[in-house]
Coordinates of C-alpha atoms (C1' of nucleotides) in Angstrom, one line a residue:
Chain B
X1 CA 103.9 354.9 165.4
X2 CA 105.7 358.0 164.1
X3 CA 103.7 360.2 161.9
X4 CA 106.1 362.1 160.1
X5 CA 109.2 363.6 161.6
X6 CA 111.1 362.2 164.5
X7 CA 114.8 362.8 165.5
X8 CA 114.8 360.4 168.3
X9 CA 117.3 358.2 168.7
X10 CA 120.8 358.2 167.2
X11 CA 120.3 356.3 164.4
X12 CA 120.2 357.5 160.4
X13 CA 117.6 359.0 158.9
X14 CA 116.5 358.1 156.0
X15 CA 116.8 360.1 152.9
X16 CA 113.3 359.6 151.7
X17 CA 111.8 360.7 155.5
X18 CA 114.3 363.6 155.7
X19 CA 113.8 365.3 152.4
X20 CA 109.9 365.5 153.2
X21 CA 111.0 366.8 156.4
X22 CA 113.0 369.9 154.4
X23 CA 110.2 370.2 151.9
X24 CA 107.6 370.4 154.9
X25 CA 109.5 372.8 156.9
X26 CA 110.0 375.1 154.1
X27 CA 106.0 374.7 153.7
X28 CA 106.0 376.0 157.4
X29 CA 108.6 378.8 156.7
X30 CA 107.0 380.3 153.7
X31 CA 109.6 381.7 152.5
X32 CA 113.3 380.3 150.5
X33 CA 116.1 379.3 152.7
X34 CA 119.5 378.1 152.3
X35 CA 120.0 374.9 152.8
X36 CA 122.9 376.1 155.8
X37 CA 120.0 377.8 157.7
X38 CA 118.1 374.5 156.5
X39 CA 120.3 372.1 158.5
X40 CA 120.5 374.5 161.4
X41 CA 116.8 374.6 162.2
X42 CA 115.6 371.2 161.4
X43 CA 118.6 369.4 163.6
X44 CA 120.3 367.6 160.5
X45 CA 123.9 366.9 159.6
X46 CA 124.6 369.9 156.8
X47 CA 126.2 367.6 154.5
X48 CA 123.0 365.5 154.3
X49 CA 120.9 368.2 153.5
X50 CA 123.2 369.8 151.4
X51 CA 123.1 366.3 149.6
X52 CA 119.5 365.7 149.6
X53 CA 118.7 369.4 148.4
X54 CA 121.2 369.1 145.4
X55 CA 119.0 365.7 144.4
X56 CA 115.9 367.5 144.9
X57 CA 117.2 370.6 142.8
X58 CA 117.8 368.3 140.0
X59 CA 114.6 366.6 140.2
X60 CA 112.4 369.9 140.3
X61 CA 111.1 369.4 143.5
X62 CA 112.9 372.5 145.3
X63 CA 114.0 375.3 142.9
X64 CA 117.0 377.9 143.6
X65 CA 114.9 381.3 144.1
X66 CA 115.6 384.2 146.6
X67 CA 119.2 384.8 145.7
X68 CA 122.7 383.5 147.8
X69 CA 121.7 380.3 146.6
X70 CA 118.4 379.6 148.6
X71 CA 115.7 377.3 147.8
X72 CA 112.2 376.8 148.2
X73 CA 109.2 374.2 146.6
X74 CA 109.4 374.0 143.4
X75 CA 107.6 373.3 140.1
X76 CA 107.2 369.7 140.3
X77 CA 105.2 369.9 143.5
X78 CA 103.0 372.6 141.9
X79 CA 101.8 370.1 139.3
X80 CA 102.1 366.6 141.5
X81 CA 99.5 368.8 144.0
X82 CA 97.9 370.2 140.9
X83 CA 97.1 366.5 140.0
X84 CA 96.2 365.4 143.0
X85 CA 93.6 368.3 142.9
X86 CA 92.2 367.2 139.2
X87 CA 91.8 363.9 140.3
X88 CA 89.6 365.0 143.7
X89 CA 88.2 367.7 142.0
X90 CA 86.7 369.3 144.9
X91 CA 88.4 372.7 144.7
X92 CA 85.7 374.3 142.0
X93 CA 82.5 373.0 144.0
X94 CA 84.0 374.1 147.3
X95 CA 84.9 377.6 146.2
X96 CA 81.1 378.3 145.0
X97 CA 79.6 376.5 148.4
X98 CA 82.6 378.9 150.4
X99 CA 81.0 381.7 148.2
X100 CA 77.7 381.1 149.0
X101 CA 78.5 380.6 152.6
X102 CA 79.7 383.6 152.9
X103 CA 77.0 385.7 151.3
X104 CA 74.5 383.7 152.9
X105 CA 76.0 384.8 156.1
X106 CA 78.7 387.6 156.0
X107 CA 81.5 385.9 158.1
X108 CA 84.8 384.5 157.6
X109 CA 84.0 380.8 155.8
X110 CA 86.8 378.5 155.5
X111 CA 87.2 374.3 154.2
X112 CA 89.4 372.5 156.8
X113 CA 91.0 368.8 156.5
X114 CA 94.0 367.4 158.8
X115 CA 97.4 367.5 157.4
X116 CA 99.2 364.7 159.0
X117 CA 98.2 365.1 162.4
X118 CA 97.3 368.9 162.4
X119 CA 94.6 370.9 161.3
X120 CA 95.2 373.2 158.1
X121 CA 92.8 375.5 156.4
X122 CA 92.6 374.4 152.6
X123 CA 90.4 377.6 151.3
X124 CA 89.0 380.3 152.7
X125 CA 86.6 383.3 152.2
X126 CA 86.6 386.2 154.4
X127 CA 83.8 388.0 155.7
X128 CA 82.4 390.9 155.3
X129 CA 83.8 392.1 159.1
X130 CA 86.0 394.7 159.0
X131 CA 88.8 392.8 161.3
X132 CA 90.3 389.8 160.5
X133 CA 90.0 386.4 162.3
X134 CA 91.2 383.7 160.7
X135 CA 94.3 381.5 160.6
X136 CA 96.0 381.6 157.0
X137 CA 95.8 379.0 154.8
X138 CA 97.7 376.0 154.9
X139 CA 98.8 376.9 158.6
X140 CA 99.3 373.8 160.7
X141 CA 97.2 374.4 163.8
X142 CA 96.7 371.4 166.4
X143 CA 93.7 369.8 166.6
X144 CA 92.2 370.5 170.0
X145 CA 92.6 374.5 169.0
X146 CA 89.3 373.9 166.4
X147 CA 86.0 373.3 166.5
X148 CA 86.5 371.0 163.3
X149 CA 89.4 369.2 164.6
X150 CA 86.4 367.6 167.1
X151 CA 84.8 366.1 163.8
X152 CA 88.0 365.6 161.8
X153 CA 88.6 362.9 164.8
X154 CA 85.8 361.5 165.3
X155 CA 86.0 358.4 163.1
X156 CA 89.0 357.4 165.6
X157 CA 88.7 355.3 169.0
X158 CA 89.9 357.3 171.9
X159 CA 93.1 354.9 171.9
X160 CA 93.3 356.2 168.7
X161 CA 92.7 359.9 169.1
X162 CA 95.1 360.0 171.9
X163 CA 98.1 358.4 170.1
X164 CA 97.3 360.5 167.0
X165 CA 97.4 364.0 168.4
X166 CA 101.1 365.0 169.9
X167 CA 100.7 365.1 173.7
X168 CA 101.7 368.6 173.6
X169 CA 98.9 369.9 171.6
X170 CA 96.6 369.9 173.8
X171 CA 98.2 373.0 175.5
X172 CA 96.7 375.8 174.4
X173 CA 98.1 378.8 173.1
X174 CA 97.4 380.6 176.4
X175 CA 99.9 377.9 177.8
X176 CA 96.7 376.4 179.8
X177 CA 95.9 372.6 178.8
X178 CA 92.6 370.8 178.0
X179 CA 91.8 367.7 179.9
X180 CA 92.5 364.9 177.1
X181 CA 89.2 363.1 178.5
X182 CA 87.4 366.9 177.9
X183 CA 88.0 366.6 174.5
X184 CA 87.2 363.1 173.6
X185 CA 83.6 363.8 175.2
X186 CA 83.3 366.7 172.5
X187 CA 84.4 364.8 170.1
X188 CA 82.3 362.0 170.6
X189 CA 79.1 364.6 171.0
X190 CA 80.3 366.4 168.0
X191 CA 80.4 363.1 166.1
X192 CA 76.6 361.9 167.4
X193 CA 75.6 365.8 166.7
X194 CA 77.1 366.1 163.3
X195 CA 78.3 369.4 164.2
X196 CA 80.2 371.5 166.7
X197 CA 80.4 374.8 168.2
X198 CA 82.2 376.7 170.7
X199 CA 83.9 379.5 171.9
X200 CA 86.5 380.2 170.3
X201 CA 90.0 378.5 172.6
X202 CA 92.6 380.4 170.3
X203 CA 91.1 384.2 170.9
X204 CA 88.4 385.6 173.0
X205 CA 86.2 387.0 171.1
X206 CA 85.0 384.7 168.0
X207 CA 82.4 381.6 167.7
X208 CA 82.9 378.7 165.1
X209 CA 81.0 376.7 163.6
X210 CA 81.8 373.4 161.9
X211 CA 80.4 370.8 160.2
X212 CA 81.6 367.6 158.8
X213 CA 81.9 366.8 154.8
X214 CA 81.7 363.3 154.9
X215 CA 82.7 360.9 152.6
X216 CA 83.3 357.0 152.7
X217 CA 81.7 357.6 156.4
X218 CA 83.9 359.8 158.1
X219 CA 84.5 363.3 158.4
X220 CA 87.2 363.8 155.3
X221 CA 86.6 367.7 155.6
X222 CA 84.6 370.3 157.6
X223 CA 83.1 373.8 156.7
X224 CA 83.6 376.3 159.4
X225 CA 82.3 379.4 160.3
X226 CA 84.5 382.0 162.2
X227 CA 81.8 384.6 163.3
X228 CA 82.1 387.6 165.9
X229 CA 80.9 386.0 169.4
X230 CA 77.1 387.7 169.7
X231 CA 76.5 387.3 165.5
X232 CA 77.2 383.7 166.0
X233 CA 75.0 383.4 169.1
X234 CA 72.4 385.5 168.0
X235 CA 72.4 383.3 164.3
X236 CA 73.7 380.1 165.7
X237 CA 70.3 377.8 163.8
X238 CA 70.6 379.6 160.6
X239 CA 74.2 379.7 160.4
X240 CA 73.9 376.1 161.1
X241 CA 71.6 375.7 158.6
X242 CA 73.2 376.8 155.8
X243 CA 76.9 374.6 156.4
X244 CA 74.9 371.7 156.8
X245 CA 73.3 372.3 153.5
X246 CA 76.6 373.5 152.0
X247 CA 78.2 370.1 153.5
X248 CA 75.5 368.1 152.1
X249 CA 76.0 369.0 148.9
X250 CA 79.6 368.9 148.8
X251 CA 79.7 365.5 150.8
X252 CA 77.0 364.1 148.3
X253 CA 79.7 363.8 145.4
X254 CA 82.8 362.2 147.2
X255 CA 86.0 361.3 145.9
X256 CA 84.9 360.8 142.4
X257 CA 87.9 360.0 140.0
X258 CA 87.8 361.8 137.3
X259 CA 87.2 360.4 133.5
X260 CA 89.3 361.5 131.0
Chain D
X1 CA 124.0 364.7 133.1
X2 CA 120.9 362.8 133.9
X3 CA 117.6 364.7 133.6
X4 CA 115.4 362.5 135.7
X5 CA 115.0 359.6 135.1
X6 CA 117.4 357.1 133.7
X7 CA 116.8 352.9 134.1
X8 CA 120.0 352.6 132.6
X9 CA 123.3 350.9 133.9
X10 CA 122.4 348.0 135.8
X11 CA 122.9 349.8 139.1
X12 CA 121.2 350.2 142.4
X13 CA 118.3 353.0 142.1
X14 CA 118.6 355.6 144.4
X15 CA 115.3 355.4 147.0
X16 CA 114.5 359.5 146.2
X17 CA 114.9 359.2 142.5
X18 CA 111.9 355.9 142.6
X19 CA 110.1 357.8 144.6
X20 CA 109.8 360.7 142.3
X21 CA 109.5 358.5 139.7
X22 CA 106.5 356.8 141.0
X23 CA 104.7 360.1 141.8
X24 CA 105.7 361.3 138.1
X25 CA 104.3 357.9 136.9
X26 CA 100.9 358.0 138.6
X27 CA 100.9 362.1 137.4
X28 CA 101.3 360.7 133.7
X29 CA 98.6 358.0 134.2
X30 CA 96.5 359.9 136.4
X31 CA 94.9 357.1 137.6
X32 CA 95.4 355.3 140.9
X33 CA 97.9 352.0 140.1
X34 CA 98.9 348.7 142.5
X35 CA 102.3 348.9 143.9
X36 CA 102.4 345.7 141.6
X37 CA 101.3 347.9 137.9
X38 CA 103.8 350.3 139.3
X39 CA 106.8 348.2 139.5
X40 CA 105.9 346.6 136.8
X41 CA 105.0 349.7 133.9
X42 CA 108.5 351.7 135.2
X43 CA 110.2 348.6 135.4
X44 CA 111.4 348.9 138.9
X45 CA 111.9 345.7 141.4
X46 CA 108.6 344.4 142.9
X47 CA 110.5 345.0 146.7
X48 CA 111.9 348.4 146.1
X49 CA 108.5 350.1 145.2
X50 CA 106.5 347.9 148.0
X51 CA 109.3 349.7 150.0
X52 CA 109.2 353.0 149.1
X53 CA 105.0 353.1 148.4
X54 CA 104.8 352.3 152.2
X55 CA 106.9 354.7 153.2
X56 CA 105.2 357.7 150.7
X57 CA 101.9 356.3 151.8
X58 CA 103.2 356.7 155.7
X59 CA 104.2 360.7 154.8
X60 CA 100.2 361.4 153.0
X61 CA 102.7 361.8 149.8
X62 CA 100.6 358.7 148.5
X63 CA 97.2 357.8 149.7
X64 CA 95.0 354.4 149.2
X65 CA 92.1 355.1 146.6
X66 CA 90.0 353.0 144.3
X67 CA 90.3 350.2 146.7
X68 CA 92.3 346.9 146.2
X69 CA 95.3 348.7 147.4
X70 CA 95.7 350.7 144.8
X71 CA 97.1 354.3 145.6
X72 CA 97.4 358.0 143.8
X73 CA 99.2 361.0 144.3
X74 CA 98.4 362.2 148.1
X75 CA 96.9 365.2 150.0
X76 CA 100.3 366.4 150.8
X77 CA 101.5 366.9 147.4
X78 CA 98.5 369.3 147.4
X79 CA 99.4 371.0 150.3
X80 CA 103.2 371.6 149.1
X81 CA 101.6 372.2 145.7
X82 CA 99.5 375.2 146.7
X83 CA 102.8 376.7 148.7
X84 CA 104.7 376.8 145.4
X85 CA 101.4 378.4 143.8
X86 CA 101.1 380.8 146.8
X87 CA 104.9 381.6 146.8
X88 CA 104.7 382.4 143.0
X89 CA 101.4 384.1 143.3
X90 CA 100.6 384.0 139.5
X91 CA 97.7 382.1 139.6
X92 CA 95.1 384.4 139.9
X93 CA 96.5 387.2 137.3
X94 CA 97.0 384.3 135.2
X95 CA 93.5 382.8 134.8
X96 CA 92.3 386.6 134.6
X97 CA 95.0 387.1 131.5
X98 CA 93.2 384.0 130.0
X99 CA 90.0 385.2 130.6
X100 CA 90.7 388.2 128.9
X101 CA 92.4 386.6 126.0
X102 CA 89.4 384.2 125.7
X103 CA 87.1 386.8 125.9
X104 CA 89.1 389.2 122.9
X105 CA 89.3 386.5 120.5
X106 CA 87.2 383.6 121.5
X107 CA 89.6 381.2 121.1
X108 CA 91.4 378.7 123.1
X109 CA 94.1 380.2 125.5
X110 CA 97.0 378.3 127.4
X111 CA 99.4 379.3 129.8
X112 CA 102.0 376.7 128.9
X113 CA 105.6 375.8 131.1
X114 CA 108.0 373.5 131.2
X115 CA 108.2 370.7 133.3
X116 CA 111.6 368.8 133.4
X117 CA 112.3 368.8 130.1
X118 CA 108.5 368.7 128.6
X119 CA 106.0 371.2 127.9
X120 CA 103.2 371.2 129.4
X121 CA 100.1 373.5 130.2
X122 CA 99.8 374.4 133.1
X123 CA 96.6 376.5 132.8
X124 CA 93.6 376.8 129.9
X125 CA 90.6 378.7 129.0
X126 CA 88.5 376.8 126.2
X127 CA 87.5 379.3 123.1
X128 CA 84.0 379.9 122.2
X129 CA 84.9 377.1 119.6
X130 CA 83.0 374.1 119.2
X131 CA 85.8 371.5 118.4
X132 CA 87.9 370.6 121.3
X133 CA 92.2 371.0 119.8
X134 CA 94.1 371.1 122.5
X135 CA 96.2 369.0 125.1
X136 CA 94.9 368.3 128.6
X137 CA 96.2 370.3 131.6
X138 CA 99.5 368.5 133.0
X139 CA 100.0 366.4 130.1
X140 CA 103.9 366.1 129.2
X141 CA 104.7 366.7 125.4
X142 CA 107.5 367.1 123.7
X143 CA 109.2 370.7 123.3
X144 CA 109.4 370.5 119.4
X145 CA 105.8 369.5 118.9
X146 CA 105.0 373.0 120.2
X147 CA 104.8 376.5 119.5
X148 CA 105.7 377.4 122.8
X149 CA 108.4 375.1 122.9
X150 CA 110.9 377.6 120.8
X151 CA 110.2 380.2 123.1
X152 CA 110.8 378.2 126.5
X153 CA 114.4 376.8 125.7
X154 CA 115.6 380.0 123.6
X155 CA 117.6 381.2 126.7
X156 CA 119.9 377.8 126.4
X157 CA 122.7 377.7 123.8
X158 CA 121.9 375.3 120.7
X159 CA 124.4 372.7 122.7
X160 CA 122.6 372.8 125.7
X161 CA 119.0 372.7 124.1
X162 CA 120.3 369.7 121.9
X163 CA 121.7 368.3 125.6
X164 CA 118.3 369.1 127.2
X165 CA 115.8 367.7 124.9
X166 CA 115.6 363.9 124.8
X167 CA 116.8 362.9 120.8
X168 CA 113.5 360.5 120.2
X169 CA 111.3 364.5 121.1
X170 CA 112.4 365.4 118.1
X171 CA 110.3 362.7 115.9
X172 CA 106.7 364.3 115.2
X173 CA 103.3 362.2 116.8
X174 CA 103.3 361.6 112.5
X175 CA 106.4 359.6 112.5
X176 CA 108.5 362.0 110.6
X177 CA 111.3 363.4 112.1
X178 CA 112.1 367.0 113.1
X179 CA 115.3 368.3 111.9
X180 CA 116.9 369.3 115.0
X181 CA 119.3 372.6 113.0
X182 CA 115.5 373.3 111.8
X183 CA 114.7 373.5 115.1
X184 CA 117.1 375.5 116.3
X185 CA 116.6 378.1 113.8
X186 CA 112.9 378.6 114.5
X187 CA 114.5 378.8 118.5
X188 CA 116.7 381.9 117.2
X189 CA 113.8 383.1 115.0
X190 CA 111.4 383.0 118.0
X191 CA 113.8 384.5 120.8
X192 CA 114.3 387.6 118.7
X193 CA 111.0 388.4 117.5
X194 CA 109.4 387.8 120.7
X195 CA 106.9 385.3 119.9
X196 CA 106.2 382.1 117.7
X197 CA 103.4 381.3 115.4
X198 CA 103.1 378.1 113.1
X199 CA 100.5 376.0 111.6
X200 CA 100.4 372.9 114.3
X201 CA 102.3 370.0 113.3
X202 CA 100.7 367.8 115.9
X203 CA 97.5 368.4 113.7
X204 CA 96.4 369.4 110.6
X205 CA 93.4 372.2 111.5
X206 CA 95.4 374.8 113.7
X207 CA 97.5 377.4 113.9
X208 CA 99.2 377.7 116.9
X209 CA 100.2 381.7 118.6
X210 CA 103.1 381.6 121.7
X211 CA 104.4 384.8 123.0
X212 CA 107.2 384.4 125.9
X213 CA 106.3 385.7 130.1
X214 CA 109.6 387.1 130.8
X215 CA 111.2 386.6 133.8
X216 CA 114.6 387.1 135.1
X217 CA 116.1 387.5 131.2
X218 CA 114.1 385.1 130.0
X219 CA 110.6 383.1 129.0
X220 CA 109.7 381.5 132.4
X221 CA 106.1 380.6 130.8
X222 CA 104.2 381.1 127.7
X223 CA 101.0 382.5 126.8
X224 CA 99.5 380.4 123.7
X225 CA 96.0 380.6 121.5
X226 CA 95.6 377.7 119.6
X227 CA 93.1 378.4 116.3
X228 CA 91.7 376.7 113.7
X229 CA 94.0 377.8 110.4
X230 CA 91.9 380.3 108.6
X231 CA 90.7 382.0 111.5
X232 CA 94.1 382.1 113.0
X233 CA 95.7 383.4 109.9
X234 CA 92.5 386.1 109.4
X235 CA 93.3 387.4 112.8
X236 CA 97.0 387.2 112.7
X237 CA 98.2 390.7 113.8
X238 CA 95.6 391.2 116.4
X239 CA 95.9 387.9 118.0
X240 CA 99.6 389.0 118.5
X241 CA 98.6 392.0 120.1
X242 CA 96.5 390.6 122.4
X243 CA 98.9 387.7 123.1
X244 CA 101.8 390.6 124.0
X245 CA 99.8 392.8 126.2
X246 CA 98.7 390.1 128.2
X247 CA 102.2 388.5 128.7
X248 CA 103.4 391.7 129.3
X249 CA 100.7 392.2 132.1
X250 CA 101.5 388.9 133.6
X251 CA 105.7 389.4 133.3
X252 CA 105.6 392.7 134.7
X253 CA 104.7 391.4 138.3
X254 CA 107.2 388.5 138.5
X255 CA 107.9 385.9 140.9
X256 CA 107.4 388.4 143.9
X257 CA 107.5 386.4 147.0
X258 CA 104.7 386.7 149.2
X259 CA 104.7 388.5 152.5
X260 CA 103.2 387.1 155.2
Chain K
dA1 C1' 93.3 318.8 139.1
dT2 C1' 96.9 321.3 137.1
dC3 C1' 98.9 325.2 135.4
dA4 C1' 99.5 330.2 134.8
dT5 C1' 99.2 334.8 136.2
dA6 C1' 98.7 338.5 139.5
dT7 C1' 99.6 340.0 143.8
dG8 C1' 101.8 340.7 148.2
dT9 C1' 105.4 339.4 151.9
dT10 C1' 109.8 338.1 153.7
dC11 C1' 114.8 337.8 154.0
dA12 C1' 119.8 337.9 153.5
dA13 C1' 123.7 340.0 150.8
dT14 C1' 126.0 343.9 149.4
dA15 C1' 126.3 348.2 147.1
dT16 C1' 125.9 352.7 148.7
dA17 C1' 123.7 356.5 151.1
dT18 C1' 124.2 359.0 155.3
dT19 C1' 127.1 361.1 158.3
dG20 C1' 130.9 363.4 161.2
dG21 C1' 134.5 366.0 160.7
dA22 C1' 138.2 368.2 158.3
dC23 C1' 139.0 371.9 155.2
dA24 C1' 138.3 376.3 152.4
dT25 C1' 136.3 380.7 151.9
dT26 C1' 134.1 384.9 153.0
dG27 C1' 132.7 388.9 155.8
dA28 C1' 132.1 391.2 160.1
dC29 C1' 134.2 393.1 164.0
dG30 C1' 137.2 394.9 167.4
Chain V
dC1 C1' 145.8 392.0 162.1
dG2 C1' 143.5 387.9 164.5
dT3 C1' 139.1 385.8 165.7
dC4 C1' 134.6 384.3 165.1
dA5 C1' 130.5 382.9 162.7
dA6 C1' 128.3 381.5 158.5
dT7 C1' 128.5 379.0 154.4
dG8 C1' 129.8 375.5 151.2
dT9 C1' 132.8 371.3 149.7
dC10 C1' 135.0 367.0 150.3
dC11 C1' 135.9 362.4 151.9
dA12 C1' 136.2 357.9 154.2
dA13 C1' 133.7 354.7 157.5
dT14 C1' 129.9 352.1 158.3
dA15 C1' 125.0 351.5 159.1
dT16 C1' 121.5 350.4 156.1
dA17 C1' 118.6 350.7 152.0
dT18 C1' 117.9 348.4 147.7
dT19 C1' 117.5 344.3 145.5
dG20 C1' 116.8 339.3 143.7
dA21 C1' 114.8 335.4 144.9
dA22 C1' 112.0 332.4 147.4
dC23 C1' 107.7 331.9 149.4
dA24 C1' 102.5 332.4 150.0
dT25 C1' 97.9 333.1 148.4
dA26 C1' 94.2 333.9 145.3
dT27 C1' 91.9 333.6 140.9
dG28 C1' 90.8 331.8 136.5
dA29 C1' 91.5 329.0 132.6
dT30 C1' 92.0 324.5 130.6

DNA sequence: ATCATATGTTCAATATATTGGACATTGACG
DNA sequence: CGTCAATGTCCAATATATTGAACATATGAT
């Protein structure tokens, strides 16, 4: 039911579901924070957090730095990700297809996946455009903002889709919202297409791209183009072109474990 | 008291501390594991780790791979990872320092830290060589085995370093055992000069080169070339050099927080 | 068929983790 | 000076998480 943080009821937390809750939010922050200002923000009792951030101290996971005893991640999560990245070992072949992306075509290229139930960008390569476009990486963004977050979906019924994206996502950052039934259509087209386009909903003056990577038969990742509106128009087939040949050959070695 | 993990008394297991045991556990193996290898290999009860693998898989902390409900280290450990990394922006200056390094003496070049109380590298560029001599990426060994190791712990007092390293550490992957007074000498010896160089005693071909990245008072990483013994010897003085101007490169920008 | 092993699920007991609130300290401010 | 806000520590009460053991199922060997 819950995906990752909820402080409804009146109950306990547990410890294991609230320390990923501080290590999360201090993801979100960016920055170190003490474990006062910690409580504060995320709505939990100060001496549980003060608590669960001495047992995460000790264990390497957050890491005193910033002064006046703040903390932020720490080593331990640097190599468990790190791992987790050797093990997938996408990170080297999508840097050279982002590369080649973007020479092929000039603009802002960026590798997408969910994060829970948002859309992050995992890597990115800017353009050649003098302005910039783009969210920043690791930025949780929800999904009806993105073109990708239509594919990212699209292995999900409707029932599914609609109990996995927070209600209050699909307002947009104008403060308008998008018809729920609006955005399944897209997503179901975008899942038939293999690819989706639009107008940008976040600003008014881009056109992405995205295409799935897929792998065990869903859409696991998606290449995106962030292009100036008239560029994209006026390229939209070749642009096209290339992620789906950039996708392909990403998509074409999934998952592989790595020997050792 | 504890460093991190401790099965001993006959106590209850605190949820977090399982939890981070398992991720450190399928880190070691690299390798995805059944709930039911898990509990068994750490020794923890069957229940407690169906428990808490449920509730890491339901965070993306631990994800179903390999099939037959086996799971690895999850996406979000890679998303928390690349924080830390993006935090601590050393990554890039590193690999270019070990490209460099590479590059000036063809040889292999580590950029080695600790993790809990084990060295480990963290990042390596593979010499023009053709004999593979070192340690994988993320692979825990023991402090004494290493070069490095006199250089990472020479901020602690002998009692604490004694404290910090586990006893059993100190016997060599021979068998022999490492005097620990011996130890702390070469600690003292290293500290003052600055760096550490010794024939390996995890083999018998190499010498091993570690000078200290400074940070804050004292050697947050090391930079390491590992050598066969004649070429390492030949090249003694210049090797140093090298070895210094690149730590120095790399210490001289430290830990500066990102701004967003 | 019988046994052994590996794997996953369920459940009740109790050891303990989480929590609210009291307390201590510091610094800012009028 | 007194007051307020921010920060950190401490502690007892109780809601609950951890655990051992029983149970269920599958597979393979003998």
């Amino acid at each position: 039911m819950d995906a990752i943080a909820d402080d409804a009821g009146g109950k306990r937390a547990r410890g294991l579901d609230r320390a990923f809750e501080i290590l999360d939010f201090l993801r979100q922050k960016r920055q170190a924070l003490k474990p006062n200002e910690i409580a504060a923000q995320i709505g939990a009792p100060r001496s549980s957090v003060y608590e669960l951030v001495n047992l995460l101290l000790r264990n390497g996971i957050l890491e005193f730095t910033g002064g006046d005893g703040r903390v932020y991640l720490g080593r331990k999560l640097y190599f468990l990700g790190a791992a987790y990245e050797n093990h997938f070992d996408f990170t080297r072949e999508c840097e050279a297809a982002l590369e080649r992306l973007a020479g092929e075509t000039r603009e802002t290229a960026q590798f997408c996946m969910l994060d829970g139930n948002k859309y992050t960008v995992v890597h990115m390569r800017e353009g050649a455009r003098p302005f910039r476009i783009s969210t920043d990486i690791g930025q949780s963004v929800p999904i009806p903002w993105t073109a990708s977050g239509r594919l990212l979906v699209a292995h999900m019924t409707d029932e599914e889709i609609l109990a996995f994206i927070p209600p209050q996502d699909f307002q947009l950052p104008g403060g308008e919202w998008l018809d729920p039934q609006a955005f399944l259509t897209e997503v179901r087209q975008a899942g038939h297409e293999g690819f989706f386009t639009f107008n940008s909903i976040v600003d008014s003056f881009t056109h992405c791209f995205a295409v799935p990577v897929m792998d065990e038969g869903h859409a696991a990742a998606t290449l995106c183009l962030v292009t100036p509106r008239d560029d994209g128009l006026a390229n939209r087939d070749r642009y096209l072109a290339c992620l789906k040949d950039a996708a392909a050959s990403l998509g074409q070695a999934p998952t592989r474990p790595k020997r050792s």
